[in-house]
Amino acid sequence: GAVVSQHPSWVICKSGTSVKIECRSLDFQATTMFWYRQFPKQSLMLMATSNEGSKATYEQGVEKDKFLINHASLTLSTLTVTSAHPEDSSFYICSAYLRLAGVVNEQFFGPGTRLTVL
Amino acid sequence: GENVEQHPSTLSVQEGDSAVIKCTYSDSASNYFPWYKQELGKRPQLIIDIRSNVGEKKDQRIAVTLNKTAKHFSLHITETQPEDSAVYFCAASTGEGFQKLVFGTGTRLLVSP
């Protein structure tokens, strides 16, 4: 089956520092990846759509200068949280979109990255 | 944009009972409706999905029904087991190419032995 990995699985950082999270599709190419944020006991909220070779599309209310997304290859998207603050502490989950010609369109989720900003 | 509402927020059942979770959506153009199970601290796992050209789909103890006219869809779990305890999310596709998903607020299911 389609496998998506994320790295790191958890990170603790000081306020004001930047944190990079990687999302990789291990056994398929994904032209589109998605980044979600999930606060405790809440739903997944889509932050942005990452398209290989082009700029990411951000959802309303998400600061593109704070959450930098780079989708440089068909198997890797990165999310950089710049100048992180305690309110950015959350569970960040990526997904990779697999499209099989004429058949299934499905998102496969990474295991998530728990970010704690002190 | 798409808005997905999910009920109930919590659901407690006895082992062996059935559980039903309901979702409504607002975008009549949505055509893909997946259901995910998420255990604490883990990734969402797709358990079943349905597309707009189908009214019902079943996979062993799990079934999903879709009413496009009313814009609602439901998850049915029969013969519940303690290992079914988790948070369940419904979602509806939206956006260009309908690749994006909007998630419901989640239902915490507790199955007591």
Coordinates of N, CA and C in Angstrom, one line a residue:
Chain A
G1 N 0.8 -1.2 0.0 CA 0.0 0.0 0.0 C 0.8 1.2 0.0
A2 N 0.2 2.4 -0.2 CA 0.9 3.7 -0.3 C 1.3 4.1 1.1
V3 N 2.6 4.5 1.3 CA 3.2 4.8 2.6 C 3.7 6.2 2.5
V4 N 3.3 7.0 3.6 CA 3.8 8.4 3.7 C 4.5 8.5 5.1
S5 N 5.7 9.1 5.0 CA 6.4 9.2 6.3 C 6.6 10.7 6.6
Q6 N 6.8 11.0 7.9 CA 7.0 12.3 8.3 C 8.2 12.3 9.3
H7 N 9.0 13.4 9.2 CA 10.1 13.5 10.1 C 10.3 15.0 10.5
P8 N 10.5 15.3 11.8 CA 10.6 14.3 12.9 C 9.2 13.9 13.4
S9 N 9.1 13.0 14.2 CA 7.8 12.6 14.8 C 7.4 13.5 15.9
W10 N 8.4 14.1 16.6 CA 8.1 15.1 17.6 C 9.3 16.1 17.7
V11 N 9.0 17.3 18.1 CA 10.1 18.3 18.2 C 9.7 19.3 19.3
I12 N 10.6 19.6 20.1 CA 10.5 20.7 21.1 C 11.5 21.8 20.8
C13 N 11.0 23.0 20.7 CA 11.9 24.1 20.4 C 11.6 25.3 21.2
K14 N 12.5 26.2 21.2 CA 12.3 27.5 22.0 C 11.5 28.5 21.1
S15 N 10.8 29.3 21.8 CA 10.1 30.4 21.1 C 11.0 31.2 20.2
G16 N 10.6 31.5 19.0 CA 11.4 32.3 18.1 C 12.2 31.5 17.1
T17 N 12.4 30.3 17.3 CA 13.2 29.4 16.4 C 12.3 28.9 15.3
S18 N 12.9 28.4 14.2 CA 12.2 27.8 13.1 C 12.3 26.3 13.1
V19 N 11.3 25.7 12.7 CA 11.2 24.2 12.7 C 10.8 23.7 11.3
K20 N 11.6 22.7 10.7 CA 11.2 22.2 9.4 C 10.7 20.8 9.6
I21 N 9.6 20.5 9.0 CA 9.0 19.1 9.0 C 8.9 18.6 7.6
E22 N 9.4 17.4 7.4 CA 9.4 16.7 6.1 C 8.3 15.7 6.0
C23 N 7.8 15.7 4.8 CA 6.7 14.7 4.4 C 7.2 14.0 3.1
R24 N 7.3 12.7 3.2 CA 7.7 11.9 2.0 C 6.7 10.8 1.7
S25 N 6.5 10.7 0.4 CA 5.7 9.6 -0.1 C 6.8 8.5 -0.5
L26 N 6.7 7.4 0.1 CA 7.8 6.4 0.0 C 7.7 5.5 -1.2
D27 N 6.5 5.2 -1.7 CA 6.4 4.2 -2.8 C 5.5 4.7 -3.9
F28 N 5.3 6.0 -3.9 CA 4.6 6.6 -5.1 C 4.9 8.0 -5.2
Q29 N 4.6 8.6 -6.4 CA 4.9 10.0 -6.6 C 3.6 10.8 -6.4
A30 N 3.7 11.9 -5.7 CA 2.6 12.7 -5.4 C 2.8 14.1 -5.9
T31 N 2.0 14.5 -6.9 CA 2.1 15.9 -7.3 C 1.5 16.8 -6.3
T32 N 0.6 16.3 -5.5 CA -0.1 17.1 -4.6 C 0.0 16.5 -3.2
M33 N 0.4 17.4 -2.2 CA 0.4 17.0 -0.8 C -0.4 18.0 0.0
F34 N -0.8 17.6 1.1 CA -1.6 18.6 1.9 C -1.0 18.6 3.3
W35 N -1.1 19.8 3.9 CA -0.6 20.0 5.3 C -1.8 20.3 6.2
Y36 N -2.0 19.6 7.3 CA -3.0 19.8 8.2 C -2.5 20.1 9.6
R37 N -3.3 20.8 10.4 CA -2.9 21.1 11.8 C -4.1 20.6 12.7
Q38 N -3.7 19.9 13.7 CA -4.8 19.3 14.6 C -4.4 19.7 16.1
F39 N -5.3 20.5 16.7 CA -5.1 20.8 18.1 C -5.8 19.7 18.9
P40 N -5.4 19.6 20.2 CA -5.9 18.5 21.0 C -7.4 18.5 21.0
K41 N -8.0 17.3 20.8 CA -9.4 17.0 20.8 C -10.2 17.8 19.8
Q42 N -9.5 18.2 18.7 CA -10.1 18.9 17.6 C -9.9 18.2 16.3
S43 N -10.6 18.7 15.3 CA -10.5 18.0 14.0 C -9.2 18.5 13.2
L44 N -9.1 17.8 12.1 CA -8.0 18.2 11.2 C -8.4 19.5 10.4
M45 N -7.5 20.5 10.5 CA -7.8 21.7 9.7 C -6.8 21.8 8.6
L46 N -7.2 21.9 7.4 CA -6.3 22.0 6.2 C -5.6 23.4 6.3
M47 N -4.3 23.4 6.2 CA -3.5 24.6 6.2 C -3.2 25.0 4.8
A48 N -2.8 24.1 4.0 CA -2.3 24.4 2.6 C -2.2 23.2 1.7
T49 N -2.3 23.5 0.5 CA -2.1 22.5 -0.6 C -0.8 22.7 -1.2
S50 N 0.0 21.7 -1.2 CA 1.4 21.8 -1.7 C 1.4 21.1 -3.1
N51 N 1.8 21.8 -4.1 CA 1.9 21.3 -5.5 C 3.3 21.3 -5.9
E52 N 3.7 20.2 -6.5 CA 5.1 20.0 -6.9 C 5.4 21.0 -8.0
G53 N 6.5 21.7 -7.8 CA 7.0 22.7 -8.8 C 6.3 24.0 -8.9
S54 N 5.3 24.2 -8.0 CA 4.7 25.5 -7.9 C 4.4 26.0 -6.5
K55 N 3.9 27.2 -6.4 CA 3.6 27.7 -5.1 C 2.5 27.0 -4.4
A56 N 2.6 26.9 -3.1 CA 1.5 26.3 -2.3 C 0.3 27.2 -2.3
T57 N -0.8 26.6 -2.1 CA -2.1 27.3 -1.9 C -2.5 27.2 -0.5
Y58 N -2.6 28.4 0.1 CA -2.9 28.4 1.6 C -4.4 28.7 1.8
E59 N -4.9 28.0 2.9 CA -6.3 28.2 3.3 C -6.4 29.6 3.9
Q60 N -7.7 30.1 3.9 CA -7.9 31.4 4.5 C -7.5 31.4 6.0
G61 N -6.8 32.4 6.4 CA -6.4 32.6 7.8 C -5.1 32.0 8.1
V62 N -4.4 31.3 7.2 CA -3.1 30.7 7.4 C -2.1 31.6 6.8
E63 N -1.1 32.0 7.6 CA -0.1 33.0 7.2 C 1.0 32.3 6.4
K64 N 1.0 32.6 5.1 CA 2.0 32.0 4.2 C 3.4 32.3 4.5
D65 N 3.7 33.5 5.1 CA 5.0 33.8 5.5 C 5.5 33.1 6.8
K66 N 4.6 32.6 7.5 CA 4.9 31.9 8.8 C 5.1 30.4 8.5
F67 N 4.2 29.9 7.7 CA 4.2 28.5 7.4 C 4.7 28.3 5.9
L68 N 6.0 28.1 5.8 CA 6.6 28.0 4.4 C 6.6 26.6 3.9
I69 N 6.1 26.4 2.7 CA 5.9 25.1 2.2 C 6.7 25.0 0.9
N70 N 7.5 24.0 0.8 CA 8.3 23.7 -0.4 C 8.1 22.3 -0.9
H71 N 7.7 22.1 -2.1 CA 7.4 20.8 -2.7 C 8.3 20.6 -3.9
A72 N 9.6 20.4 -3.6 CA 10.6 20.4 -4.6 C 10.7 19.2 -5.4
S73 N 10.1 18.1 -5.0 CA 10.2 16.8 -5.8 C 8.8 16.1 -5.7
L74 N 8.7 15.1 -6.4 CA 7.4 14.4 -6.4 C 7.2 13.5 -5.2
T75 N 8.2 13.4 -4.4 CA 8.1 12.6 -3.2 C 8.4 13.3 -1.9
L76 N 8.6 14.6 -1.9 CA 9.0 15.4 -0.7 C 8.3 16.7 -0.7
S77 N 7.7 17.0 0.4 CA 7.2 18.4 0.7 C 7.7 18.7 2.1
T78 N 8.0 20.0 2.3 CA 8.5 20.4 3.6 C 7.6 21.6 4.1
L79 N 7.4 21.6 5.4 CA 6.7 22.7 6.1 C 7.6 23.3 7.1
T80 N 7.9 24.6 7.0 CA 8.8 25.2 7.9 C 7.9 26.2 8.7
V81 N 7.9 26.0 10.0 CA 7.2 26.9 10.9 C 8.3 28.0 11.3
T82 N 8.1 29.2 10.9 CA 9.1 30.2 11.1 C 8.8 31.0 12.4
S83 N 9.8 31.3 13.1 CA 9.6 32.1 14.4 C 8.4 31.5 15.2
A84 N 8.6 30.3 15.6 CA 7.5 29.6 16.2 C 7.2 30.2 17.6
H85 N 6.0 30.1 18.0 CA 5.6 30.6 19.3 C 4.7 29.5 20.0
P86 N 4.5 29.6 21.3 CA 3.7 28.6 22.0 C 2.4 28.3 21.3
E87 N 1.7 29.3 20.7 CA 0.4 29.0 20.1 C 0.5 28.2 18.8
D88 N 1.7 28.0 18.3 CA 1.9 27.1 17.2 C 2.1 25.7 17.6
S89 N 2.1 25.4 18.9 CA 2.2 24.0 19.3 C 1.0 23.3 18.9
S90 N 1.2 22.2 18.2 CA 0.1 21.4 17.6 C 0.6 20.1 17.0
F91 N -0.3 19.3 16.5 CA 0.0 18.1 15.8 C -0.1 18.4 14.3
Y92 N 1.0 18.3 13.6 CA 1.0 18.7 12.2 C 1.0 17.3 11.4
I93 N 0.1 17.2 10.5 CA -0.1 16.0 9.7 C 0.0 16.3 8.2
C94 N 0.7 15.6 7.4 CA 0.7 15.8 6.0 C 0.0 14.6 5.4
S95 N -0.5 14.8 4.1 CA -1.0 13.7 3.4 C -0.5 13.8 1.9
A96 N -0.4 12.7 1.3 CA 0.0 12.7 -0.1 C -1.2 12.2 -1.0
Y97 N -1.4 12.8 -2.1 CA -2.6 12.4 -2.9 C -2.2 11.5 -4.0
L98 N -2.8 10.3 -4.0 CA -2.5 9.3 -5.0 C -3.6 9.2 -6.0
R99 N -3.3 9.4 -7.2 CA -4.3 9.3 -8.2 C -3.9 8.2 -9.2
L100 N -4.7 7.2 -9.3 CA -4.5 6.2 -10.2 C -5.4 6.4 -11.4
A101 N -4.9 6.5 -12.6 CA -5.6 6.9 -13.8 C -6.9 6.2 -13.9
G102 N -8.0 7.0 -13.9 CA -9.3 6.5 -14.1 C -9.9 5.8 -12.9
V103 N -9.1 5.7 -11.8 CA -9.6 4.8 -10.7 C -9.7 5.7 -9.4
V104 N -8.9 5.3 -8.5 CA -9.0 5.9 -7.2 C -8.3 7.2 -7.0
N105 N -8.9 8.1 -6.3 CA -8.2 9.3 -5.8 C -8.3 9.2 -4.3
E106 N -7.1 9.1 -3.7 CA -7.2 9.0 -2.2 C -6.0 9.7 -1.6
Q107 N -6.2 10.2 -0.4 CA -5.1 10.8 0.4 C -4.6 9.8 1.4
F108 N -3.3 9.7 1.4 CA -2.6 8.8 2.4 C -1.9 9.7 3.4
F109 N -2.1 9.5 4.7 CA -1.6 10.4 5.7 C -0.3 9.9 6.3
G110 N 0.5 10.9 6.6 CA 1.7 10.6 7.4 C 1.4 10.4 8.8
P111 N 2.4 10.0 9.7 CA 2.1 9.7 11.1 C 2.0 10.9 11.9
G112 N 2.3 12.1 11.4 CA 2.2 13.3 12.2 C 3.4 13.7 12.9
T113 N 3.5 15.0 13.2 CA 4.7 15.6 13.9 C 4.1 16.4 15.0
R114 N 4.5 16.1 16.3 CA 4.0 16.9 17.4 C 5.0 18.0 17.7
L115 N 4.6 19.2 17.5 CA 5.5 20.3 17.8 C 5.1 21.0 19.1
T116 N 6.1 21.1 20.0 CA 5.9 21.8 21.2 C 6.8 23.0 21.3
V117 N 6.3 24.2 21.4 CA 7.1 25.4 21.4 C 7.1 26.0 22.9
L118 N 8.3 26.1 23.5 CA 8.4 26.5 24.9 C 8.5 28.0 25.0
Chain B
G1 N -17.6 28.2 1.0 CA -16.9 26.9 0.9 C -17.6 25.8 1.6
E2 N -17.0 24.6 1.5 CA -17.7 23.5 2.1 C -17.7 23.5 3.6
N3 N -18.8 23.1 4.2 CA -18.9 23.0 5.7 C -19.4 21.6 6.0
V4 N -18.8 20.9 6.9 CA -19.2 19.6 7.3 C -19.5 19.5 8.8
E5 N -20.7 19.1 9.1 CA -21.1 19.0 10.5 C -21.2 17.5 10.8
Q6 N -20.9 17.2 12.0 CA -20.8 15.8 12.5 C -21.5 15.6 13.8
H7 N -22.3 14.6 14.0 CA -23.0 14.3 15.2 C -23.1 12.8 15.5
P8 N -23.0 12.3 16.7 CA -22.8 13.1 17.9 C -21.3 13.4 18.1
S9 N -21.0 14.2 19.1 CA -19.5 14.4 19.4 C -19.0 13.3 20.2
T10 N -19.8 12.7 21.0 CA -19.4 11.5 21.8 C -20.5 10.4 21.7
L11 N -20.1 9.2 21.7 CA -21.0 8.1 21.6 C -20.5 6.9 22.4
S12 N -21.3 6.5 23.4 CA -20.9 5.4 24.2 C -21.9 4.2 24.0
V13 N -21.3 3.1 23.7 CA -22.2 1.9 23.4 C -21.6 0.7 24.2
Q14 N -22.4 -0.3 24.3 CA -22.0 -1.6 24.9 C -21.5 -2.5 23.8
E15 N -20.5 -3.3 24.1 CA -19.9 -4.2 23.1 C -21.1 -5.0 22.5
G16 N -21.0 -5.1 21.2 CA -22.1 -5.9 20.5 C -23.2 -5.0 19.9
D17 N -23.3 -3.8 20.5 CA -24.3 -2.9 20.0 C -23.9 -2.3 18.6
S18 N -24.8 -1.6 18.0 CA -24.5 -0.8 16.8 C -24.2 0.6 17.1
A19 N -23.4 1.3 16.3 CA -23.1 2.7 16.4 C -23.4 3.4 15.1
V20 N -24.0 4.6 15.2 CA -24.3 5.4 14.0 C -23.7 6.8 14.2
I21 N -23.0 7.3 13.2 CA -22.5 8.6 13.2 C -23.0 9.3 11.9
K22 N -23.4 10.5 12.1 CA -24.0 11.2 11.0 C -23.3 12.5 10.6
C23 N -23.2 12.8 9.3 CA -22.6 14.0 8.9 C -23.5 14.7 7.8
T24 N -23.4 16.0 7.8 CA -24.1 16.8 6.7 C -23.0 17.7 6.1
Y25 N -23.2 17.9 4.8 CA -22.3 18.8 4.1 C -23.1 19.9 3.3
S26 N -22.4 20.9 2.9 CA -23.1 22.0 2.3 C -22.9 22.2 0.8
D27 N -21.7 21.7 0.3 CA -21.4 21.9 -1.1 C -22.0 20.7 -2.0
S28 N -23.0 21.1 -2.7 CA -23.7 20.0 -3.5 C -22.8 19.4 -4.6
A29 N -21.6 20.1 -4.9 CA -20.7 19.5 -5.9 C -19.8 18.5 -5.3
S30 N -19.7 18.3 -4.0 CA -18.9 17.3 -3.4 C -19.2 15.9 -3.9
N31 N -18.2 15.1 -4.2 CA -18.5 13.8 -4.8 C -17.7 12.7 -4.1
Y32 N -17.0 13.0 -3.0 CA -16.2 11.9 -2.4 C -16.3 12.1 -0.9
F33 N -16.7 11.0 -0.2 CA -17.0 11.1 1.3 C -16.3 10.0 2.0
P34 N -15.1 10.2 2.5 CA -14.4 9.2 3.3 C -14.6 9.3 4.8
W35 N -14.4 8.2 5.5 CA -14.5 8.1 6.9 C -13.2 7.7 7.4
Y36 N -12.7 8.3 8.5 CA -11.4 8.0 9.1 C -11.5 7.6 10.5
K37 N -10.7 6.7 11.0 CA -10.6 6.4 12.4 C -9.2 6.9 12.9
Q38 N -9.2 7.6 14.0 CA -8.0 8.1 14.5 C -7.8 7.7 16.0
E39 N -6.8 7.0 16.3 CA -6.5 6.7 17.7 C -5.5 7.8 18.2
L40 N -5.5 7.9 19.5 CA -4.8 9.0 20.1 C -3.3 9.1 19.7
G41 N -3.0 10.2 19.1 CA -1.6 10.4 18.7 C -1.2 9.8 17.4
K42 N -2.2 9.2 16.7 CA -1.8 8.5 15.5 C -2.4 9.2 14.3
R43 N -2.0 8.7 13.1 CA -2.6 9.2 11.9 C -4.0 8.8 11.6
P44 N -4.8 9.6 10.9 CA -6.1 9.1 10.5 C -6.0 7.9 9.6
Q45 N -6.8 6.9 9.7 CA -6.8 5.8 8.9 C -8.2 5.7 8.2
L46 N -8.1 5.6 6.9 CA -9.3 5.4 6.1 C -10.0 4.1 6.4
I47 N -11.2 4.1 6.8 CA -11.9 2.8 7.0 C -13.0 2.5 6.0
I48 N -13.5 3.5 5.4 CA -14.5 3.3 4.3 C -14.7 4.6 3.6
D49 N -15.1 4.6 2.3 CA -15.4 5.8 1.6 C -16.6 5.5 0.6
I50 N -17.2 6.5 0.2 CA -18.3 6.4 -0.8 C -18.2 7.6 -1.8
R51 N -18.6 7.3 -3.0 CA -18.6 8.3 -4.0 C -20.0 8.6 -4.4
S52 N -20.2 9.8 -5.0 CA -21.5 10.3 -5.2 C -22.4 9.5 -6.1
N53 N -21.9 8.6 -6.8 CA -22.7 7.8 -7.7 C -23.2 6.5 -7.0
V54 N -22.9 6.4 -5.7 CA -23.3 5.2 -5.0 C -24.1 5.6 -3.8
G55 N -25.2 4.9 -3.4 CA -26.0 5.2 -2.2 C -25.6 4.6 -1.0
E56 N -24.9 3.4 -1.1 CA -24.5 2.6 0.1 C -23.3 1.8 -0.2
K57 N -22.5 1.6 0.8 CA -21.3 0.7 0.6 C -21.1 0.0 1.9
K58 N -20.7 -1.3 1.9 CA -20.5 -2.1 3.1 C -19.2 -2.8 3.0
D59 N -18.6 -2.9 4.2 CA -17.3 -3.7 4.3 C -17.3 -4.3 5.6
Q60 N -17.8 -5.6 5.7 CA -17.9 -6.4 6.9 C -18.8 -5.7 7.9
R61 N -18.3 -5.2 9.0 CA -19.1 -4.6 10.1 C -19.4 -3.1 9.8
I62 N -18.8 -2.6 8.8 CA -18.9 -1.1 8.6 C -19.7 -0.9 7.3
A63 N -20.5 0.1 7.4 CA -21.3 0.5 6.2 C -21.4 2.0 6.2
V64 N -21.5 2.6 5.0 CA -21.8 4.0 4.9 C -22.9 4.2 3.9
T65 N -23.8 5.2 4.2 CA -24.9 5.5 3.3 C -24.8 7.0 3.0
L66 N -25.2 7.3 1.8 CA -25.2 8.7 1.3 C -26.5 9.1 0.7
N67 N -27.0 10.2 1.1 CA -28.2 10.8 0.6 C -27.8 12.2 0.0
K68 N -27.6 12.2 -1.4 CA -27.1 13.4 -2.0 C -28.2 14.5 -2.0
T69 N -29.4 14.1 -2.1 CA -30.5 15.1 -2.1 C -30.5 15.9 -0.8
A70 N -30.4 15.2 0.3 CA -30.4 15.8 1.6 C -29.0 16.2 2.1
K71 N -28.0 15.9 1.3 CA -26.6 16.2 1.6 C -26.2 15.7 3.0
H72 N -26.5 14.4 3.2 CA -26.0 13.8 4.5 C -25.5 12.4 4.2
F73 N -24.6 12.0 5.0 CA -24.0 10.6 4.9 C -23.8 10.1 6.3
S74 N -23.8 8.8 6.5 CA -23.7 8.2 7.8 C -22.8 7.0 7.8
L75 N -22.2 6.8 8.9 CA -21.4 5.6 9.2 C -22.1 4.7 10.1
H76 N -22.1 3.4 9.8 CA -22.8 2.4 10.6 C -21.8 1.4 11.0
I77 N -21.6 1.1 12.3 CA -20.8 0.0 12.8 C -21.6 -0.9 13.5
T78 N -21.6 -2.2 13.1 CA -22.4 -3.2 13.8 C -21.5 -4.1 14.6
E79 N -22.1 -4.7 15.6 CA -21.4 -5.7 16.5 C -20.1 -5.0 17.0
T80 N -20.2 -3.9 17.6 CA -19.1 -3.1 18.0 C -18.2 -3.9 19.0
Q81 N -16.9 -3.6 18.9 CA -15.9 -4.3 19.8 C -15.1 -3.2 20.5
P82 N -14.5 -3.5 21.6 CA -13.7 -2.5 22.4 C -12.6 -1.8 21.5
E83 N -12.1 -2.6 20.6 CA -11.0 -2.0 19.7 C -11.6 -1.1 18.7
D84 N -12.9 -0.9 18.6 CA -13.5 0.1 17.7 C -13.4 1.5 18.4
S85 N -13.1 1.5 19.7 CA -13.0 2.8 20.4 C -11.9 3.7 19.8
A86 N -12.3 4.9 19.4 CA -11.4 5.8 18.8 C -12.2 7.0 18.4
V87 N -11.6 8.0 17.8 CA -12.3 9.1 17.2 C -12.5 8.9 15.7
Y88 N -13.7 9.1 15.3 CA -14.1 8.9 13.9 C -14.4 10.3 13.3
F89 N -13.8 10.5 12.1 CA -14.0 11.8 11.3 C -14.6 11.4 10.0
C90 N -15.7 12.2 9.6 CA -16.1 12.2 8.3 C -15.5 13.3 7.5
A91 N -15.5 13.2 6.2 CA -14.9 14.3 5.4 C -15.7 14.4 4.0
A92 N -15.6 15.5 3.4 CA -16.2 15.7 2.1 C -15.2 16.4 1.2
S93 N -15.2 16.0 0.0 CA -14.2 16.6 -1.0 C -14.7 17.9 -1.5
T94 N -13.8 18.8 -1.8 CA -14.1 20.1 -2.3 C -13.0 20.7 -3.1
G95 N -13.1 21.8 -3.6 CA -12.0 22.5 -4.2 C -11.8 22.1 -5.7
E96 N -10.8 22.7 -6.3 CA -10.5 22.4 -7.6 C -10.1 20.9 -7.8
G97 N -10.7 20.2 -8.6 CA -10.3 18.8 -8.8 C -10.8 17.9 -7.7
F98 N -11.5 18.5 -6.7 CA -12.1 17.7 -5.6 C -11.0 16.9 -4.9
Q99 N -9.8 17.4 -4.8 CA -8.8 16.6 -4.1 C -8.8 17.0 -2.6
K100 N -9.2 18.2 -2.3 CA -9.2 18.7 -0.9 C -10.3 18.0 -0.1
L101 N -10.0 17.9 1.1 CA -11.0 17.3 2.1 C -11.3 18.3 3.2
V102 N -12.6 18.5 3.5 CA -13.0 19.2 4.7 C -13.5 18.2 5.7
F103 N -13.0 18.2 6.9 CA -13.3 17.2 7.9 C -14.4 17.7 8.8
G104 N -15.2 16.7 9.3 CA -16.1 17.0 10.3 C -15.4 17.2 11.7
T105 N -16.2 17.5 12.7 CA -15.6 17.8 14.0 C -15.2 16.6 14.8
G106 N -15.6 15.4 14.4 CA -15.2 14.2 15.0 C -16.2 13.6 16.0
T107 N -16.2 12.3 16.2 CA -17.0 11.6 17.1 C -16.1 10.7 17.9
R108 N -16.1 10.9 19.2 CA -15.4 10.0 20.1 C -16.3 8.8 20.5
L109 N -15.9 7.6 20.0 CA -16.7 6.4 20.2 C -16.0 5.6 21.3
L110 N -16.8 5.2 22.3 CA -16.3 4.4 23.4 C -17.2 3.1 23.4
V111 N -16.5 2.0 23.3 CA -17.2 0.7 23.3 C -16.8 0.0 24.6
S112 N -17.8 -0.2 25.5 CA -17.5 -0.8 26.8 C -17.7 -2.3 26.7
P113 N -16.8 -3.0 27.3 CA -17.0 -4.5 27.3 C -18.1 -5.0 28.2

